[in-house]
Coordinates of C-alpha atoms in Angstrom, one line a residue:
X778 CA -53.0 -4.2 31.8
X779 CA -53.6 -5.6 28.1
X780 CA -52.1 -2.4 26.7
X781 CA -49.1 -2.2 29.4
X782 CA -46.6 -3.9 26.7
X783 CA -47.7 -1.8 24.0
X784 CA -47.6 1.1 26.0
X785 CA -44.1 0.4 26.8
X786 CA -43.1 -0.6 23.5
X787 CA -44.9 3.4 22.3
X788 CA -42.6 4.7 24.5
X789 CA -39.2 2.9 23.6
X790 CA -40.0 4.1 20.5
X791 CA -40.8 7.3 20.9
X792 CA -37.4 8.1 22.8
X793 CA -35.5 6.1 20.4
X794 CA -36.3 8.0 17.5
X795 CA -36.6 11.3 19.1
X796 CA -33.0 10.6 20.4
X797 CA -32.2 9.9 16.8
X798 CA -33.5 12.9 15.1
X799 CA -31.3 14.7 17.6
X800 CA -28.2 12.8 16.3
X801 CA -28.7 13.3 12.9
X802 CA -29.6 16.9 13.3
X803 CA -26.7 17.5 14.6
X804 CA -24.4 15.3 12.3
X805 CA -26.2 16.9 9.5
X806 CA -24.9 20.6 11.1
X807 CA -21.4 19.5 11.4
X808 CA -21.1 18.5 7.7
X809 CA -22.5 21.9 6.6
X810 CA -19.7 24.0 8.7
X811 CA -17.8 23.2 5.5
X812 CA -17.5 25.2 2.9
X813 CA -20.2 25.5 0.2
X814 CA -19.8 23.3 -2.8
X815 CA -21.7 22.4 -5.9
X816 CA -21.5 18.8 -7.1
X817 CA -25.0 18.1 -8.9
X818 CA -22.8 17.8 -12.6
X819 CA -23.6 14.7 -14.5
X820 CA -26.2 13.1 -12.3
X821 CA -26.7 9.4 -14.5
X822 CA -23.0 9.2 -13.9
X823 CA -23.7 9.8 -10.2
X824 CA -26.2 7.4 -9.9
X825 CA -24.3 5.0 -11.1
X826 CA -21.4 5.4 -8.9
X827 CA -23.4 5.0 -6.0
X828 CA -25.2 1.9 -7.3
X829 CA -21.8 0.0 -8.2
X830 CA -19.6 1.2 -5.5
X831 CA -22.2 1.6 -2.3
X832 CA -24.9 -0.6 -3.5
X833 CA -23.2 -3.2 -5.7
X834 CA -19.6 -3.0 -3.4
X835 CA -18.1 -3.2 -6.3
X836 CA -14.9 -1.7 -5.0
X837 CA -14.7 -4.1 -2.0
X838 CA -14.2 -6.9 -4.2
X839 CA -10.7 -6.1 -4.9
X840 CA -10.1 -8.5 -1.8
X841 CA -12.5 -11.6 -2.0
X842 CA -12.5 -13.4 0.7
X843 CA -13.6 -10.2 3.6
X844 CA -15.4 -8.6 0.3
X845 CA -18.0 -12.1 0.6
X846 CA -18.1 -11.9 4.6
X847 CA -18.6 -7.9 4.0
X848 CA -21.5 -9.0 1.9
X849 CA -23.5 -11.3 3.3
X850 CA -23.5 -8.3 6.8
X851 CA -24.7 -6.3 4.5
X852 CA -27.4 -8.1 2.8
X853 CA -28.1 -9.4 6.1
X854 CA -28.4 -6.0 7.5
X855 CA -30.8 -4.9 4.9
X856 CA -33.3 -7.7 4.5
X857 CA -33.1 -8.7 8.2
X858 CA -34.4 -5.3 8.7
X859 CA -37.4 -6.0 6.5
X860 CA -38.2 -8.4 9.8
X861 CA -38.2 -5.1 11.9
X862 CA -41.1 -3.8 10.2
X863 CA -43.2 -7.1 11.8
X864 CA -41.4 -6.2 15.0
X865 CA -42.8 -2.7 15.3
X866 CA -46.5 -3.8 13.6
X867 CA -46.5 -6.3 16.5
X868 CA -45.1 -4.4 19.0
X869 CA -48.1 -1.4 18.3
X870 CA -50.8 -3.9 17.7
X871 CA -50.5 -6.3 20.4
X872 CA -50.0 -9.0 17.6
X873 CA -47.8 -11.9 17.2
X874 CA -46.5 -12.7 13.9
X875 CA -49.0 -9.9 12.2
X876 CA -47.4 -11.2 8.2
X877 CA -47.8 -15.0 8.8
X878 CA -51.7 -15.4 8.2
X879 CA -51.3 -13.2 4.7
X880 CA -48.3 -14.9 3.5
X881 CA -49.1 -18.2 4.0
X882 CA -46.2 -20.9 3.1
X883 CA -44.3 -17.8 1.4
X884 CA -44.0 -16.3 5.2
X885 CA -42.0 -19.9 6.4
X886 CA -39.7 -19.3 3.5
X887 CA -39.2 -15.5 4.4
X888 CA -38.4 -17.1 7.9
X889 CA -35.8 -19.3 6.0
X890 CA -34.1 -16.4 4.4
X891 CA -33.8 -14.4 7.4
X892 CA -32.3 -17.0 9.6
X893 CA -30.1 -18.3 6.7
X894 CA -29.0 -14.2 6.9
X895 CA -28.5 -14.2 10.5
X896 CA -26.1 -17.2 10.8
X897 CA -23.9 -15.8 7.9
X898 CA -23.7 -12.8 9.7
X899 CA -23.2 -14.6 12.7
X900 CA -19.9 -16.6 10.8
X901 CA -19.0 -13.2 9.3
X902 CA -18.6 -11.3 12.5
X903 CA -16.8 -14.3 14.2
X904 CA -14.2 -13.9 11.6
X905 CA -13.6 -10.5 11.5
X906 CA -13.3 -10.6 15.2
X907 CA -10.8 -13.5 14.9
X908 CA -9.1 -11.1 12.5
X909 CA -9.2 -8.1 14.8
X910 CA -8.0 -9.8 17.2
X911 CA -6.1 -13.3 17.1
X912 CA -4.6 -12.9 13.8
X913 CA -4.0 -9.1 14.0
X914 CA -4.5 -8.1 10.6
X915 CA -1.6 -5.4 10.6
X916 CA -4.1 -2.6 9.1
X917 CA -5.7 -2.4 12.6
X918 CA -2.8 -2.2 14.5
X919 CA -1.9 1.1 13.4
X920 CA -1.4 4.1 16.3
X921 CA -5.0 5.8 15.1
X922 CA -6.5 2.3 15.7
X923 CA -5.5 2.0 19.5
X924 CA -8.3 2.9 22.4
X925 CA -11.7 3.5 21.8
X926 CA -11.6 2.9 17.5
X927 CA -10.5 -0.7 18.3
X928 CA -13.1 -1.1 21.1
X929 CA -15.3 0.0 18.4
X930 CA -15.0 -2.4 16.1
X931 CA -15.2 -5.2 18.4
X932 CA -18.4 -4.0 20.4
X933 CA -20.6 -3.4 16.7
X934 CA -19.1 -6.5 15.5
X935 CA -20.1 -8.5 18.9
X936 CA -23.5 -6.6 19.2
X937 CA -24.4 -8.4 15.7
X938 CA -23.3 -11.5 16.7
X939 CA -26.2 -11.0 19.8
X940 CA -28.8 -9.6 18.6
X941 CA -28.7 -13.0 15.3
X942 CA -28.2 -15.5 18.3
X943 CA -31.4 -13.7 19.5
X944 CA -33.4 -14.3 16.4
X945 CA -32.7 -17.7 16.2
X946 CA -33.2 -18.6 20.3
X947 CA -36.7 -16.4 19.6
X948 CA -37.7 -18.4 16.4
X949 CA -36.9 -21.8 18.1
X950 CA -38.8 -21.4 21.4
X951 CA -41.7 -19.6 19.1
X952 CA -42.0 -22.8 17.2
X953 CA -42.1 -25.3 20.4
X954 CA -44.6 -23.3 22.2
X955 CA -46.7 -23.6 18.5
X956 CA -46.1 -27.4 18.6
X957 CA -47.5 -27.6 21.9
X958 CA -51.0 -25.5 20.4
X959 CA -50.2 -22.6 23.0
X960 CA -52.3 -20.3 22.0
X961 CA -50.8 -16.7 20.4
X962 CA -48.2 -18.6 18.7
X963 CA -48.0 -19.7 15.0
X964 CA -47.2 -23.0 13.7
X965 CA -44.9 -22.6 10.7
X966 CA -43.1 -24.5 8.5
X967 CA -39.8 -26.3 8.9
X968 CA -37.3 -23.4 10.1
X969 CA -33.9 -25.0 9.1
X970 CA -31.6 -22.8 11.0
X971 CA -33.5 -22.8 14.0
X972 CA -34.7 -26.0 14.4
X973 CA -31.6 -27.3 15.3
X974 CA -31.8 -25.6 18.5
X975 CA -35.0 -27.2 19.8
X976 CA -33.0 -29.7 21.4
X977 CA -31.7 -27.0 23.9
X978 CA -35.3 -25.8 25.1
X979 CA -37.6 -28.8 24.5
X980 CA -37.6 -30.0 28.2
X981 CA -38.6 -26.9 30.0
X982 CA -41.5 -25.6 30.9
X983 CA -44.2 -23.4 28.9
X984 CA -43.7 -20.3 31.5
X985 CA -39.8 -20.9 30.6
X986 CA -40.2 -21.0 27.4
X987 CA -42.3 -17.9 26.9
X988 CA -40.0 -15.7 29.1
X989 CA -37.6 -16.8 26.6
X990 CA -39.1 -16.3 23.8
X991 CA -40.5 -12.9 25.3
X992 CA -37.1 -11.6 26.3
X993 CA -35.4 -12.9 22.9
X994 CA -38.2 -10.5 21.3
X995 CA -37.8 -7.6 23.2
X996 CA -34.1 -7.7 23.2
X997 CA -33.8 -7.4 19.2
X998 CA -35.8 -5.0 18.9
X999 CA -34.8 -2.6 22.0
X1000 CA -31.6 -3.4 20.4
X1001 CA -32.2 -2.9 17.4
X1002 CA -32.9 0.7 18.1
X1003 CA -30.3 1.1 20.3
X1004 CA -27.7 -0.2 17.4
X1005 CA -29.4 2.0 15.1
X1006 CA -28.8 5.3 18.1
X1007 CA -25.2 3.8 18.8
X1008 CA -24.0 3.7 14.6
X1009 CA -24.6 7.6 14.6
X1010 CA -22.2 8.1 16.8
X1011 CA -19.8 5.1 15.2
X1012 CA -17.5 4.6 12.9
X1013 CA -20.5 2.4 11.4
X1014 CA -22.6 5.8 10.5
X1015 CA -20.9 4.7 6.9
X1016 CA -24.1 1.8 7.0
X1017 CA -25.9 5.1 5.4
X1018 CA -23.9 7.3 4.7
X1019 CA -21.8 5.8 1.8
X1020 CA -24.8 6.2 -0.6
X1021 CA -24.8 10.4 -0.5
X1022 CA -21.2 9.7 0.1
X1023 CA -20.4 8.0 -3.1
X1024 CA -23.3 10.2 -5.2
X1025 CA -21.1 13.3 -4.1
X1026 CA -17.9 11.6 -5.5
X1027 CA -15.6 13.8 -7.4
X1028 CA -16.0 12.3 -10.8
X1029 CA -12.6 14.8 -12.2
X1030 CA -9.8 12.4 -13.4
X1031 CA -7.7 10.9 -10.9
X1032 CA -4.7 13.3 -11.5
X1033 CA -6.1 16.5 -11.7
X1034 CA -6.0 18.5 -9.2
X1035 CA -8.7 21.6 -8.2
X1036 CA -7.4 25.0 -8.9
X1037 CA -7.7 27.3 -5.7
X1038 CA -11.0 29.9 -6.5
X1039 CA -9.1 32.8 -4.8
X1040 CA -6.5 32.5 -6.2
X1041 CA -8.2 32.1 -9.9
X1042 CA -10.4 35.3 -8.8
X1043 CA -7.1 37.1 -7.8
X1044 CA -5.5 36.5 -11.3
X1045 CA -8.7 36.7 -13.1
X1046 CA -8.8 40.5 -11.5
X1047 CA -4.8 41.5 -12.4
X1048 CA -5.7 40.4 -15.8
X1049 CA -9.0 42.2 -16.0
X1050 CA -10.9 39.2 -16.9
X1051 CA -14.1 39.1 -15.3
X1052 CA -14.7 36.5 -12.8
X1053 CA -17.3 33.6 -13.8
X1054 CA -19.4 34.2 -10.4
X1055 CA -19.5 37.4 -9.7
X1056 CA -18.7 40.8 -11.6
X1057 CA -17.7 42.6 -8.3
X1058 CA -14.6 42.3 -6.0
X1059 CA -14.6 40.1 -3.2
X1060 CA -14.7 42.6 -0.3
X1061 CA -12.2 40.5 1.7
X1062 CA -9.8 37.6 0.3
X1063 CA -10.5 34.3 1.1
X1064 CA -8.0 32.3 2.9
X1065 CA -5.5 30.2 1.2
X1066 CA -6.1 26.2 1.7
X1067 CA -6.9 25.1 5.0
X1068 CA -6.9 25.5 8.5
X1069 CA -9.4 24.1 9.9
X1070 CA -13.1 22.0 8.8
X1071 CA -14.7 25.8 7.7
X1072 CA -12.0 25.8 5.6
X1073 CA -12.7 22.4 3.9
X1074 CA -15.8 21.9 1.7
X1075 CA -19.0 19.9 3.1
X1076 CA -18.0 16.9 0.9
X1077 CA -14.8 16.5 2.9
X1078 CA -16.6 16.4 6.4
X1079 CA -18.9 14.3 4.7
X1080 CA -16.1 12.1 3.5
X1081 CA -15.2 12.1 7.4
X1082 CA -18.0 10.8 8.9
X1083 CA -18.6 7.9 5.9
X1084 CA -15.1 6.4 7.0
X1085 CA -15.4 3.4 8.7
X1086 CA -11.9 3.1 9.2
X1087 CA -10.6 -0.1 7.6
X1088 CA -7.0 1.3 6.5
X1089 CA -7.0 0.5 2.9
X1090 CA -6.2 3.5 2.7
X1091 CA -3.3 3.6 4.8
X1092 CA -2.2 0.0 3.7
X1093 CA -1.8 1.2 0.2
X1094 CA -0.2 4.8 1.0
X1095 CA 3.3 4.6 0.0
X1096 CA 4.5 7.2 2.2
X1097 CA 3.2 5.2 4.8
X1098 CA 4.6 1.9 4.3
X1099 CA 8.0 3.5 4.4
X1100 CA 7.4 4.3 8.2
X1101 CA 6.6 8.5 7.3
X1102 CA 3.9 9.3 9.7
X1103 CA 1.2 9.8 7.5
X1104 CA -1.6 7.6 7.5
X1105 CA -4.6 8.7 5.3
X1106 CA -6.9 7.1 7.5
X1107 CA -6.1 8.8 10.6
X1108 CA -6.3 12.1 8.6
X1109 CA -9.8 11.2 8.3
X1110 CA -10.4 10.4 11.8
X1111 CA -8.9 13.5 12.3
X1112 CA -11.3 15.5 10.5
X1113 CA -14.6 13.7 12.2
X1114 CA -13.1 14.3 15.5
X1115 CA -12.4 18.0 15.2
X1116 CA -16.3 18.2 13.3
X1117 CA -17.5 16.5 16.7
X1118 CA -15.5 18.7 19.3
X1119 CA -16.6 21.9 17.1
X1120 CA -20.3 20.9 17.3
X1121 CA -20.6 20.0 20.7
X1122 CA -19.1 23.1 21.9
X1123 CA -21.8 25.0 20.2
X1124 CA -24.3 22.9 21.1
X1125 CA -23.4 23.8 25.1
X1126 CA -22.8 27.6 23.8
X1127 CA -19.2 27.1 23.8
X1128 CA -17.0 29.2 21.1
X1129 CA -17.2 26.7 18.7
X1130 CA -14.6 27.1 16.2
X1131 CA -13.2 29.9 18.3
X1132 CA -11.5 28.1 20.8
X1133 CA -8.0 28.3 20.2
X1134 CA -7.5 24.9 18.5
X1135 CA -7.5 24.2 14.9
X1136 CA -7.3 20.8 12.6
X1137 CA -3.8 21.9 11.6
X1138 CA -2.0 22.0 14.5
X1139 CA -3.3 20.4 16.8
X1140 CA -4.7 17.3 15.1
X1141 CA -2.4 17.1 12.0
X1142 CA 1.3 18.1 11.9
X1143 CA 2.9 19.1 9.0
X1144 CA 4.7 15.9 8.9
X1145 CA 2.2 14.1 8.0
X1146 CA 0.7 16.8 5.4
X1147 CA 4.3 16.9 4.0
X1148 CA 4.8 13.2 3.4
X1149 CA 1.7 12.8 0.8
X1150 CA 3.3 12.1 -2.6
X1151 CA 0.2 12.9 -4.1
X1152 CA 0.1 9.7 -5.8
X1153 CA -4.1 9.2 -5.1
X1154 CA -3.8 5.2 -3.8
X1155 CA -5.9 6.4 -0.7
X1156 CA -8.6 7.4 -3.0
X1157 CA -8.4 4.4 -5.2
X1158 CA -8.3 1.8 -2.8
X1159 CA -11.4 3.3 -0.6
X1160 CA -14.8 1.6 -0.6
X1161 CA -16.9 4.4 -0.8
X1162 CA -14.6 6.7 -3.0
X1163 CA -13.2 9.0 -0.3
X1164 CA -10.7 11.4 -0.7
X1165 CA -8.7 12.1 1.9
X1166 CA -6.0 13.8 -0.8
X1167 CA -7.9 16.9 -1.1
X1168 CA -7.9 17.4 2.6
X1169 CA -4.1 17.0 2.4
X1170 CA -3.8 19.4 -0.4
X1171 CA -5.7 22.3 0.7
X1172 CA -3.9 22.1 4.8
X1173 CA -0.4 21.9 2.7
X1174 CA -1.7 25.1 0.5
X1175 CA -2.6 26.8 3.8
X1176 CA 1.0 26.2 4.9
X1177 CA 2.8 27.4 1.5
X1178 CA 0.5 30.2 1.1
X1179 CA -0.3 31.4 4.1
X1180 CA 2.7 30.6 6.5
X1181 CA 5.5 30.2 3.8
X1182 CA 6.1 27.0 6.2
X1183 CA 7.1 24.6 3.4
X1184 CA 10.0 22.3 3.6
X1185 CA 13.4 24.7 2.0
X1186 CA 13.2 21.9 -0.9
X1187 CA 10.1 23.2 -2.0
X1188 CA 10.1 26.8 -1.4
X1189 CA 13.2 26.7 -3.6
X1190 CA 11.3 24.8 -6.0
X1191 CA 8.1 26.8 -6.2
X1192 CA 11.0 30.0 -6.9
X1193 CA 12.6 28.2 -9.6
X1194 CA 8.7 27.4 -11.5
X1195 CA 7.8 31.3 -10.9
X1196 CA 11.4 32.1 -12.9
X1197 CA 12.2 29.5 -15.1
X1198 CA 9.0 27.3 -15.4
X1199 CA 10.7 24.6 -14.0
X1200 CA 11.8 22.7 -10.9
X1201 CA 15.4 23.5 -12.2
X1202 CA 17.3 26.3 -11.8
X1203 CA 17.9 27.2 -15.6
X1204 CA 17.0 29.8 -18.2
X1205 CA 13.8 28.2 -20.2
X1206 CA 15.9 29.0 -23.5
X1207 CA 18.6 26.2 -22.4
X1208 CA 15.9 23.5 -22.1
X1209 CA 16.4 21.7 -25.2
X1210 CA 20.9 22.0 -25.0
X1211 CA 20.5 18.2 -24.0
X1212 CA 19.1 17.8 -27.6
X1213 CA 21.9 19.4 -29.1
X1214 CA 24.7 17.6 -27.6
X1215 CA 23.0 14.4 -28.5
X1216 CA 22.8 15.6 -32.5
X1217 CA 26.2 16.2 -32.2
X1218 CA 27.4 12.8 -30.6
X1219 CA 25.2 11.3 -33.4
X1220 CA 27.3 12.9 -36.2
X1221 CA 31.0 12.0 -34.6

């Protein structure tokens, strides 16, 4: 009966991380239904994007006072996790604090660190929930935010909250039961963050106290894995995924905008001008812009499922704040969600991207495509550098190329570039007149 616990504790997790591989096989399929796309150029400058903007949150700090609570959840959720390693040695071994013996007095001021962590984060997530909910920041009252994103938000930022209240109620009862020589436990050091809580369990019992200790330790780490199952399948998934997310940023100028490769191949071939990847004809022609996620590249699903949907984009999108229905956010949601539908249809041997639907259309409208002013605050004011621009761009090329659906405004403007090399509808040898008639007001 010895081994029962770590029996049980083999098999939690075993099914947690089989569950897991299953999730991220899966996510990692629903990126690659993009298109394929090279972006391996100028690695040091890669590696230092991702350092500064998903390491170093450099970005986030553009707005101080939720860049420090952002910080000290993350730094909490990476060296908090470095406790999670004891967790599972323990869990295997039958051991109880496995790292205290070799560390000696450095293991009570590891303890410190990690309980200083956990009530940061525990202050952290209070606020944003205050945020979220009492003062109602106005970025997550937007439409996209109703339902099941907002429920989101509040359940991670709650589960946190739980699973730090456990470490400390686990670390306090620990150190009682070590006061009063039961053997198993280790006597530490002062723990300052925890100690303050003794007052709450000294007076009961050594049974109590164990179950509580007990079910304080099995309840972060069974939830640990389950938080770590339940961010695949959140708007949290950017935990991990900002890091490949940022290294795949698109390090072009701001401005410049990618030229379409069929349509560079089509002129290319007028022109007879061979074509820099391949010296023979395409056998069919590519479509024009976008439909639907086959249409976009990986980079951009990617870009999709690192969003964690905080609506700087959308709070900076001028199109947006003058009530156009756009919201560069919600494109993004748009994206993930249509990645997810697609996959799980194939997964039950549905027709996948054959089923009638498509991202334009049915998740998008051309309102919203049509109301970008291509003015790239969405991508400036993101975290993790995504781009929901280049989504726009390629659906509204789709539309102008491939359903001659744009607005009358523009279709009379792209007419007037293809004939007079302007927006304006005038010969290209009266440009300069306005110059003339200012020489001659300047010698009256």
């Amino acid at each position: 009966m010895s081994f029962l616990p770590q029996l049980v504790f083999l098999i939690i997790l075993g099914a947690a991380s089989y569950i897991l591989t299953k999730r991220v096989i899966f996510l990692k399929r629903n990126i690659l239904l993009g298109k394929a796309e090279t972006r391996n150029d100028q690695p040091d400058n890669r590696w230092k994007t991702m350092l500064l903007v998903a390491f170093g949150q450099k970005k986030m700090f553009k707005r101080l006072i939720p860049a420090v609570l952002h910080l000290f959840i993350y730094v909490g959720f990476v060296v908090i996790n470095l406790e999670v390693l004891e967790f599972v040695l323990d869990g295997l071994f039958g051991s109880h604090r496995l790292f205290a013996p070799i560390l000696g007095s450095a293991y009570t001021l590891a303890m410190n660190v990690f309980e200083f962590l956990a009530v940061a984060v525990l202050l952290a997530c209070l606020v944003f929930l205050i945020r979220r909910n009492i003062l109602k920041v106005e970025r997550f009252q937007k439409p996209e935010m109703k339902g099941w994103p907002a429920m989101d938000g509040n359940l991670i930022l709650v589960i946190e909250c739980i699973l730090m209240a456990a470490i400390l109620t686990m670390n306090a009862t620990d150190q009682i039961l070590a006061a009063r020589g039961i053997e198993h436990y280790t006597l530490l050091g002062t723990l300052a963050f925890s100690a303050p809580l003794h007052g709450i369990f000294d007076g009961m019992s050594d049974g109590t106290l164990i179950f509580i200790e007990r079910f304080a330790w099995w309840f972060h780490i069974i939830g640990i894995l389950a938080f770590a199952i339940y961010v695949t399948y959140s708007k949290h998934l950017h935990i991990f995924l900002a890091f490949p997310n940022t290294w795949y940023t698109n390090l072009k100028p701001k401005g410049e905008m990618a030229n379409m490769p069929e349509v560079t191949n089509e002129v290319n071939m007028m022109l007879g001008i061979p074509s820099e990847t391949s010296t023979d004809p395409p056998a069919e022609i590519g479509r024009f812009g976008a439909k639907d996620i086959n249409d976009l590249s990986w980079v951009n699903v990617l870009n999709a499922y690192s969003c964690t949907e905080c609506g700087r984009c959308t709070a900076e999108c001028p199109a947006n704040l003058t009530g156009k229905q756009l919201s560069p956010r919600k494109i993004m949601m748009d994206v993930r969600d249509r990645a997810e539908e697609v996959g799980k249809s194939m997964d039950a041997g549905g027709p996948g991207l054959e089923d009638g639907k498509s991202l334009l259309g049915d998740y998008i409208s051309k309102e919203e495509i049509n109301a970008c002013t291509s003015c790239n605050a969405c991508v400036e004011a993101c975290p993790v550098n995504i781009d929901p621009l280049s989504i726009i761009l390629q659906m509204r090329r789709y539309v102008a190329m491939e359903e001659s659906g744009s607005p009358a405004q523009w279709n009379a403007m792209f007419q007037n570039m293809e004939t007079s090399f302007s927006p304006w509808k005038f010969s290209p040898q009266d440009r300069f007149n306005w110059a003339e008639s200012v020489k001659e007001e300047e010698m009256k």
